[in-house]
mmCIF file of C-alpha atoms in Angstrom:
data_model
loop_
_atom_site.group_PDB
_atom_site.id
_atom_site.type_symbol
_atom_site.label_atom_id
_atom_site.label_comp_id
_atom_site.label_asym_id
_atom_site.label_seq_id
_atom_site.Cartn_x
_atom_site.Cartn_y
_atom_site.Cartn_z
ATOM 1 C CA UNK A 1 226.908 81.794 -22.083
ATOM 2 C CA UNK A 2 224.581 80.717 -19.283
ATOM 3 C CA UNK A 3 226.884 77.825 -18.304
ATOM 4 C CA UNK A 4 229.883 80.134 -18.140
ATOM 5 C CA UNK A 5 227.904 82.611 -16.037
ATOM 6 C CA UNK A 6 226.809 79.917 -13.581
ATOM 7 C CA UNK A 7 230.244 78.367 -13.152
ATOM 8 C CA UNK A 8 231.558 80.960 -10.671
ATOM 9 C CA UNK A 9 228.329 80.633 -8.703
ATOM 10 C CA UNK A 10 228.639 76.841 -8.575
ATOM 11 C CA UNK A 11 232.260 77.116 -7.523
ATOM 12 C CA UNK A 12 231.282 79.453 -4.718
ATOM 13 C CA UNK A 13 228.530 77.079 -3.571
ATOM 14 C CA UNK A 14 230.919 74.128 -3.638
ATOM 15 C CA UNK A 15 233.483 76.083 -1.632
ATOM 16 C CA UNK A 16 230.845 76.990 0.950
ATOM 17 C CA UNK A 17 229.751 73.350 1.189
ATOM 18 C CA UNK A 18 233.351 72.163 1.643
ATOM 19 C CA UNK A 19 233.965 74.765 4.318
ATOM 20 C CA UNK A 20 230.746 73.754 6.090
ATOM 21 C CA UNK A 21 231.720 70.071 5.987
ATOM 22 C CA UNK A 22 235.172 70.721 7.460
ATOM 23 C CA UNK A 23 233.722 73.019 10.111
ATOM 24 C CA UNK A 24 231.222 70.384 11.193
ATOM 25 C CA UNK A 25 233.913 67.719 11.174
ATOM 26 C CA UNK A 26 236.040 69.850 13.499
ATOM 27 C CA UNK A 27 232.993 70.438 15.667
ATOM 28 C CA UNK A 28 232.298 66.719 15.898
ATOM 29 C CA UNK A 29 235.907 66.029 16.872
ATOM 30 C CA UNK A 30 235.784 68.682 19.575
ATOM 31 C CA UNK A 31 232.406 67.360 20.742
ATOM 32 C CA UNK A 32 233.787 63.835 20.965
ATOM 33 C CA UNK A 33 236.790 65.150 22.894
ATOM 34 C CA UNK A 34 234.394 66.944 25.210
ATOM 35 C CA UNK A 35 232.362 63.784 25.724
ATOM 36 C CA UNK A 36 235.550 61.868 26.471
ATOM 37 C CA UNK A 37 236.560 64.502 29.014
ATOM 38 C CA UNK A 38 233.075 64.416 30.515
ATOM 39 C CA UNK A 39 233.248 60.641 30.865
ATOM 40 C CA UNK A 40 236.655 60.929 32.502
ATOM 41 C CA UNK A 41 235.306 63.578 34.880
ATOM 42 C CA UNK A 42 232.318 61.346 35.656
ATOM 43 C CA UNK A 43 234.714 58.681 36.988
ATOM 44 C CA UNK A 44 237.299 60.795 38.856
ATOM 45 C CA UNK A 45 237.613 58.334 41.732
ATOM 46 C CA UNK A 46 239.835 55.895 39.801
ATOM 47 C CA UNK A 47 243.110 56.012 41.702
ATOM 48 C CA UNK A 48 245.997 55.995 39.236
ATOM 49 C CA UNK A 49 248.311 54.377 41.784
ATOM 50 C CA UNK A 50 246.083 51.297 41.966
ATOM 51 C CA UNK A 51 246.434 50.675 38.244
ATOM 52 C CA UNK A 52 249.071 48.073 37.468
ATOM 53 C CA UNK A 53 249.930 45.257 35.094
ATOM 54 C CA UNK A 54 249.500 42.505 37.667
ATOM 55 C CA UNK A 55 246.874 40.765 35.539
ATOM 56 C CA UNK A 56 249.449 40.112 32.839
ATOM 57 C CA UNK A 57 250.829 36.609 32.651
ATOM 58 C CA UNK A 58 254.624 36.608 33.047
ATOM 59 C CA UNK A 59 255.098 35.246 29.517
ATOM 60 C CA UNK A 60 253.932 38.652 28.312
ATOM 61 C CA UNK A 61 256.866 40.230 30.104
ATOM 62 C CA UNK A 62 260.406 39.015 30.744
ATOM 63 C CA UNK A 63 259.916 35.396 31.836
ATOM 64 C CA UNK A 64 263.415 35.277 33.342
ATOM 65 C CA UNK A 65 262.319 37.772 35.998
ATOM 66 C CA UNK A 66 259.555 35.513 37.329
ATOM 67 C CA UNK A 67 259.770 32.615 39.760
ATOM 68 C CA UNK A 68 258.317 29.246 38.733
ATOM 69 C CA UNK A 69 255.392 28.197 40.906
ATOM 70 C CA UNK A 70 255.635 25.504 43.553
ATOM 71 C CA UNK A 71 254.141 22.338 42.122
ATOM 72 C CA UNK A 72 254.334 19.813 44.964
ATOM 73 C CA UNK A 73 252.459 20.502 48.192
ATOM 74 C CA UNK A 74 251.404 17.804 50.609
ATOM 75 C CA UNK A 75 247.645 17.300 50.953
ATOM 76 C CA UNK A 76 246.307 16.328 54.382
ATOM 77 C CA UNK A 77 242.886 15.207 55.699
ATOM 78 C CA UNK A 78 240.429 18.081 56.239
ATOM 79 C CA UNK A 79 239.196 18.645 59.795
ATOM 80 C CA UNK A 80 235.613 19.882 59.946
ATOM 81 C CA UNK A 81 233.172 20.706 62.756
ATOM 82 C CA UNK A 82 229.557 20.055 61.819
ATOM 83 C CA UNK A 83 226.817 21.593 63.954
ATOM 84 C CA UNK A 84 223.231 20.395 64.424
ATOM 85 C CA UNK A 85 220.813 22.342 62.239
ATOM 86 C CA UNK A 86 219.269 24.247 65.148
ATOM 87 C CA UNK A 87 222.702 25.357 66.304
ATOM 88 C CA UNK A 88 223.637 26.314 62.740
ATOM 89 C CA UNK A 89 220.585 28.551 62.528
ATOM 90 C CA UNK A 90 221.297 30.039 65.952
ATOM 91 C CA UNK A 91 224.966 30.716 65.174
ATOM 92 C CA UNK A 92 224.213 32.226 61.767
ATOM 93 C CA UNK A 93 221.491 34.464 63.245
ATOM 94 C CA UNK A 94 223.748 35.647 66.056
ATOM 95 C CA UNK A 95 226.579 36.356 63.622
ATOM 96 C CA UNK A 96 224.229 38.355 61.386
ATOM 97 C CA UNK A 97 222.937 40.350 64.351
ATOM 98 C CA UNK A 98 226.509 41.094 65.429
ATOM 99 C CA UNK A 99 227.533 42.364 61.991
ATOM 100 C CA UNK A 100 224.271 44.228 61.475
ATOM 101 C CA UNK A 101 225.339 46.460 64.375
ATOM 102 C CA UNK A 102 228.509 47.416 62.495
ATOM 103 C CA UNK A 103 228.574 51.064 61.483
ATOM 104 C CA UNK A 104 231.119 53.400 59.941
ATOM 105 C CA UNK A 105 232.190 55.519 62.899
ATOM 106 C CA UNK A 106 234.118 58.741 62.330
ATOM 107 C CA UNK A 107 234.266 59.812 65.980
ATOM 108 C CA UNK A 108 236.897 57.646 67.642
ATOM 109 C CA UNK A 109 238.248 57.911 71.193
ATOM 110 C CA UNK A 110 241.968 58.200 71.877
ATOM 111 C CA UNK A 111 241.693 55.442 74.505
ATOM 112 C CA UNK A 112 244.308 52.781 73.861
ATOM 113 C CA UNK A 113 243.293 49.302 72.739
ATOM 114 C CA UNK A 114 245.115 46.050 73.592
ATOM 115 C CA UNK A 115 247.724 45.372 70.911
ATOM 116 C CA UNK A 116 246.976 41.659 71.241
ATOM 117 C CA UNK A 117 243.504 42.365 69.898
ATOM 118 C CA UNK A 118 245.007 44.113 66.866
ATOM 119 C CA UNK A 119 247.323 41.152 66.351
ATOM 120 C CA UNK A 120 244.385 38.739 66.463
ATOM 121 C CA UNK A 121 242.125 40.652 64.069
ATOM 122 C CA UNK A 122 244.939 40.914 61.532
ATOM 123 C CA UNK A 123 245.669 37.210 61.922
ATOM 124 C CA UNK A 124 241.977 36.648 61.211
ATOM 125 C CA UNK A 125 242.211 38.818 58.085
ATOM 126 C CA UNK A 126 245.214 36.775 57.010
ATOM 127 C CA UNK A 127 243.027 33.656 56.842
ATOM 128 C CA UNK A 128 241.338 35.021 53.710
ATOM 129 C CA UNK A 129 241.514 32.975 50.506
ATOM 130 C CA UNK A 130 243.805 34.306 47.783
ATOM 131 C CA UNK A 131 244.649 33.534 44.183
ATOM 132 C CA UNK A 132 246.948 30.467 44.149
ATOM 133 C CA UNK A 133 247.455 31.032 47.904
ATOM 134 C CA UNK A 134 249.800 33.954 47.252
ATOM 135 C CA UNK A 135 248.494 35.961 50.263
ATOM 136 C CA UNK A 136 249.167 39.328 48.569
ATOM 137 C CA UNK A 137 248.562 41.591 51.554
ATOM 138 C CA UNK A 138 250.540 43.773 53.923
ATOM 139 C CA UNK A 139 248.903 45.275 57.027
ATOM 140 C CA UNK A 140 250.807 48.279 58.369
ATOM 141 C CA UNK A 141 249.830 49.133 61.967
ATOM 142 C CA UNK A 142 250.601 52.725 62.975
ATOM 143 C CA UNK A 143 250.495 53.716 66.655
ATOM 144 C CA UNK A 144 253.130 56.475 66.759
ATOM 145 C CA UNK A 145 251.457 59.871 67.241
ATOM 146 C CA UNK A 146 253.886 61.768 65.010
ATOM 147 C CA UNK A 147 253.511 59.243 62.203
ATOM 148 C CA UNK A 148 249.718 59.348 62.483
ATOM 149 C CA UNK A 149 249.793 63.135 62.202
ATOM 150 C CA UNK A 150 252.036 63.003 59.122
ATOM 151 C CA UNK A 151 249.558 60.587 57.559
ATOM 152 C CA UNK A 152 246.727 62.981 58.393
ATOM 153 C CA UNK A 153 248.548 65.915 56.803
ATOM 154 C CA UNK A 154 249.092 64.019 53.556
ATOM 155 C CA UNK A 155 245.511 62.760 53.408
ATOM 156 C CA UNK A 156 243.873 66.094 54.244
ATOM 157 C CA UNK A 157 246.002 67.893 51.675
ATOM 158 C CA UNK A 158 244.926 65.464 48.940
ATOM 159 C CA UNK A 159 241.345 65.155 50.184
ATOM 160 C CA UNK A 160 240.796 68.901 49.932
ATOM 161 C CA UNK A 161 241.730 68.685 46.259
ATOM 162 C CA UNK A 162 239.543 65.585 45.911
ATOM 163 C CA UNK A 163 236.458 67.314 47.320
ATOM 164 C CA UNK A 164 237.007 70.545 45.393
ATOM 165 C CA UNK A 165 238.148 69.098 42.044
ATOM 166 C CA UNK A 166 238.695 65.371 41.542
ATOM 167 C CA UNK A 167 235.554 63.800 42.976
ATOM 168 C CA UNK A 168 233.064 65.802 40.995
ATOM 169 C CA UNK A 169 229.739 67.393 41.953
ATOM 170 C CA UNK A 170 227.681 64.187 42.060
ATOM 171 C CA UNK A 171 229.974 62.308 44.416
ATOM 172 C CA UNK A 172 230.314 65.273 46.779
ATOM 173 C CA UNK A 173 226.531 65.671 46.736
ATOM 174 C CA UNK A 174 225.997 61.991 47.534
ATOM 175 C CA UNK A 175 228.282 62.331 50.570
ATOM 176 C CA UNK A 176 226.440 65.301 52.076
ATOM 177 C CA UNK A 177 224.045 63.066 54.009
ATOM 178 C CA UNK A 178 227.073 61.523 55.743
ATOM 179 C CA UNK A 179 228.434 64.982 56.713
ATOM 180 C CA UNK A 180 231.947 64.168 55.583
ATOM 181 C CA UNK A 181 234.644 66.513 54.332
ATOM 182 C CA UNK A 182 238.413 66.555 53.942
ATOM 183 C CA UNK A 183 239.046 67.124 57.671
ATOM 184 C CA UNK A 184 239.963 63.715 59.181
ATOM 185 C CA UNK A 185 240.395 64.284 62.916
ATOM 186 C CA UNK A 186 240.103 60.555 63.597
ATOM 187 C CA UNK A 187 243.506 60.018 61.966
ATOM 188 C CA UNK A 188 245.014 61.736 65.014
ATOM 189 C CA UNK A 189 242.639 60.517 67.714
ATOM 190 C CA UNK A 190 242.314 56.824 66.803
ATOM 191 C CA UNK A 191 244.895 54.855 68.808
ATOM 192 C CA UNK A 192 245.643 52.615 65.821
ATOM 193 C CA UNK A 193 245.674 53.114 62.059
ATOM 194 C CA UNK A 194 245.746 50.013 59.871
ATOM 195 C CA UNK A 195 246.861 50.632 56.299
ATOM 196 C CA UNK A 196 246.168 47.701 53.994
ATOM 197 C CA UNK A 197 248.411 47.340 50.956
ATOM 198 C CA UNK A 198 247.909 44.957 48.058
ATOM 199 C CA UNK A 199 251.097 43.392 46.711
ATOM 200 C CA UNK A 200 250.800 43.463 42.921
ATOM 201 C CA UNK A 201 253.521 40.827 42.852
ATOM 202 C CA UNK A 202 255.787 39.138 45.361
ATOM 203 C CA UNK A 203 259.432 38.143 45.512
ATOM 204 C CA UNK A 204 260.969 34.702 45.899
ATOM 205 C CA UNK A 205 264.048 34.098 48.043
ATOM 206 C CA UNK A 206 266.208 34.309 44.911
ATOM 207 C CA UNK A 207 264.876 37.770 44.082
ATOM 208 C CA UNK A 208 262.642 36.713 41.213
ATOM 209 C CA UNK A 209 259.123 38.105 41.085
ATOM 210 C CA UNK A 210 256.164 35.906 41.994
ATOM 211 C CA UNK A 211 252.806 36.352 40.291
ATOM 212 C CA UNK A 212 250.008 37.440 42.640
ATOM 213 C CA UNK A 213 246.797 36.408 40.903
ATOM 214 C CA UNK A 214 243.642 38.429 41.606
ATOM 215 C CA UNK A 215 245.573 40.417 44.191
ATOM 216 C CA UNK A 216 243.008 43.195 44.630
ATOM 217 C CA UNK A 217 240.088 40.790 44.995
ATOM 218 C CA UNK A 218 242.088 38.704 47.469
ATOM 219 C CA UNK A 219 243.023 41.709 49.605
ATOM 220 C CA UNK A 220 239.458 43.031 49.463
ATOM 221 C CA UNK A 221 238.204 39.729 50.897
ATOM 222 C CA UNK A 222 240.800 40.031 53.676
ATOM 223 C CA UNK A 223 239.539 43.554 54.414
ATOM 224 C CA UNK A 224 235.991 42.224 54.781
ATOM 225 C CA UNK A 225 237.149 39.607 57.274
ATOM 226 C CA UNK A 226 239.120 42.296 59.133
ATOM 227 C CA UNK A 227 235.989 44.454 59.456
ATOM 228 C CA UNK A 228 234.054 41.483 60.848
ATOM 229 C CA UNK A 229 236.881 40.673 63.291
ATOM 230 C CA UNK A 230 236.996 44.274 64.552
ATOM 231 C CA UNK A 231 233.235 44.250 65.093
ATOM 232 C CA UNK A 232 233.501 40.943 66.923
ATOM 233 C CA UNK A 233 236.191 42.412 69.208
ATOM 234 C CA UNK A 234 234.047 45.435 70.088
ATOM 235 C CA UNK A 235 236.062 48.012 68.161
ATOM 236 C CA UNK A 236 234.912 50.523 65.556
ATOM 237 C CA UNK A 237 236.363 51.865 62.339
ATOM 238 C CA UNK A 238 235.459 53.591 59.089
ATOM 239 C CA UNK A 239 236.620 52.324 55.722
ATOM 240 C CA UNK A 240 238.653 54.989 53.951
ATOM 241 C CA UNK A 241 240.266 54.864 50.530
ATOM 242 C CA UNK A 242 242.532 57.936 50.383
ATOM 243 C CA UNK A 243 242.393 58.972 46.723
ATOM 244 C CA UNK A 244 245.794 59.856 45.216
ATOM 245 C CA UNK A 245 247.572 59.423 48.572
ATOM 246 C CA UNK A 246 249.071 55.994 47.889
ATOM 247 C CA UNK A 247 252.554 56.908 46.607
ATOM 248 C CA UNK A 248 253.223 59.491 49.341
ATOM 249 C CA UNK A 249 251.972 57.223 52.128
ATOM 250 C CA UNK A 250 253.944 54.310 50.716
ATOM 251 C CA UNK A 251 257.112 56.434 50.768
ATOM 252 C CA UNK A 252 256.360 57.759 54.259
ATOM 253 C CA UNK A 253 255.962 54.219 55.608
ATOM 254 C CA UNK A 254 258.943 52.842 53.693
ATOM 255 C CA UNK A 255 256.935 50.287 51.752
ATOM 256 C CA UNK A 256 258.264 48.846 48.452
ATOM 257 C CA UNK A 257 256.878 49.883 45.065
ATOM 258 C CA UNK A 258 255.144 46.539 44.506
ATOM 259 C CA UNK A 259 252.714 47.478 47.295
ATOM 260 C CA UNK A 260 249.713 49.691 46.533
ATOM 261 C CA UNK A 261 247.555 51.240 49.258
ATOM 262 C CA UNK A 262 244.049 49.802 49.051
ATOM 263 C CA UNK A 263 242.407 50.877 52.304
ATOM 264 C CA UNK A 264 243.032 52.694 55.568
ATOM 265 C CA UNK A 265 241.183 51.860 58.783
ATOM 266 C CA UNK A 266 241.320 54.070 61.899
ATOM 267 C CA UNK A 267 240.609 51.677 64.777
ATOM 268 C CA UNK A 268 239.516 52.211 68.370
ATOM 269 C CA UNK A 269 236.554 52.691 70.677
ATOM 270 C CA UNK A 270 233.771 55.127 69.742
ATOM 271 C CA UNK A 271 234.015 58.514 71.434
ATOM 272 C CA UNK A 272 231.278 59.424 73.923
ATOM 273 C CA UNK A 273 229.799 61.964 71.503
ATOM 274 C CA UNK A 274 229.895 59.625 68.490
ATOM 275 C CA UNK A 275 226.944 59.776 66.114
ATOM 276 C CA UNK A 276 226.145 57.898 62.907
ATOM 277 C CA UNK A 277 223.657 58.566 60.086
ATOM 278 C CA UNK A 278 220.293 56.871 60.585
ATOM 279 C CA UNK A 279 220.672 54.599 57.558
ATOM 280 C CA UNK A 280 218.906 51.329 56.765
ATOM 281 C CA UNK A 281 220.149 48.286 54.874
ATOM 282 C CA UNK A 282 218.444 46.605 51.969
ATOM 283 C CA UNK A 283 216.192 43.674 52.942
ATOM 284 C CA UNK A 284 217.086 40.144 51.900
ATOM 285 C CA UNK A 285 214.711 40.077 48.933
ATOM 286 C CA UNK A 286 216.604 43.006 47.404
ATOM 287 C CA UNK A 287 220.081 41.484 47.668
ATOM 288 C CA UNK A 288 219.514 37.744 47.170
ATOM 289 C CA UNK A 289 218.252 35.885 44.108
ATOM 290 C CA UNK A 290 217.441 32.186 44.443
ATOM 291 C CA UNK A 291 217.399 30.074 41.295
#
């Protein structure tokens, strides 16, 4: 009789245990979803437009769409200028001192700059190394006032959303010391805007696609050389990466879909009232390891 009396009790206990297990399982799933969302929100600055399949080898796609690489290129003797050690030290020190004066300047005069200078600094950027010498870069120079203003409107519209939603609290907090916000007056005042696009692939004369290996790394190196060239010419800029603006700016400028906006540089002379944060750079022993 005792067993029969306990059976309903045991059944009830088992039912409670099963319900508890399922409830906790649902809770764990929701918690994991929440953690996934939190991780996604912690990295909101990943620009979807910069994601592409350019790292895929063409055999993974339709091989007929891709151009075979050029196999035969003439090799010529290398011409090199070697300096005495004292001059090497002097030149390297002077170059460091020149670049150490480079600052991100957000207050740019509307005074015009010689277009020949812009031509030369972009030619300098075009000397950058690239994967398999594919040179996967396009530099779009904008001087037209109306076009600059349209670019500003697009960027400020998206940047307001970035600051209020996409970037997240930590990023916005980290930027407070720089006193930045979504208002980008320099996009109107700077005499020149340089928009740097990475070509995720190229096109041969026959219309077939050409693989652009390490295109983002290659274009990033070119951007570094461009910054050094601008500093050497006595011009200022600020590196900007307009989050989520790429497709609209690409359409506005009539660029093809294989080009993705990587960086935008407003270029000119500093305005008379220009200020910069009083920042310091890490010393050599914090950035170099000798083995």
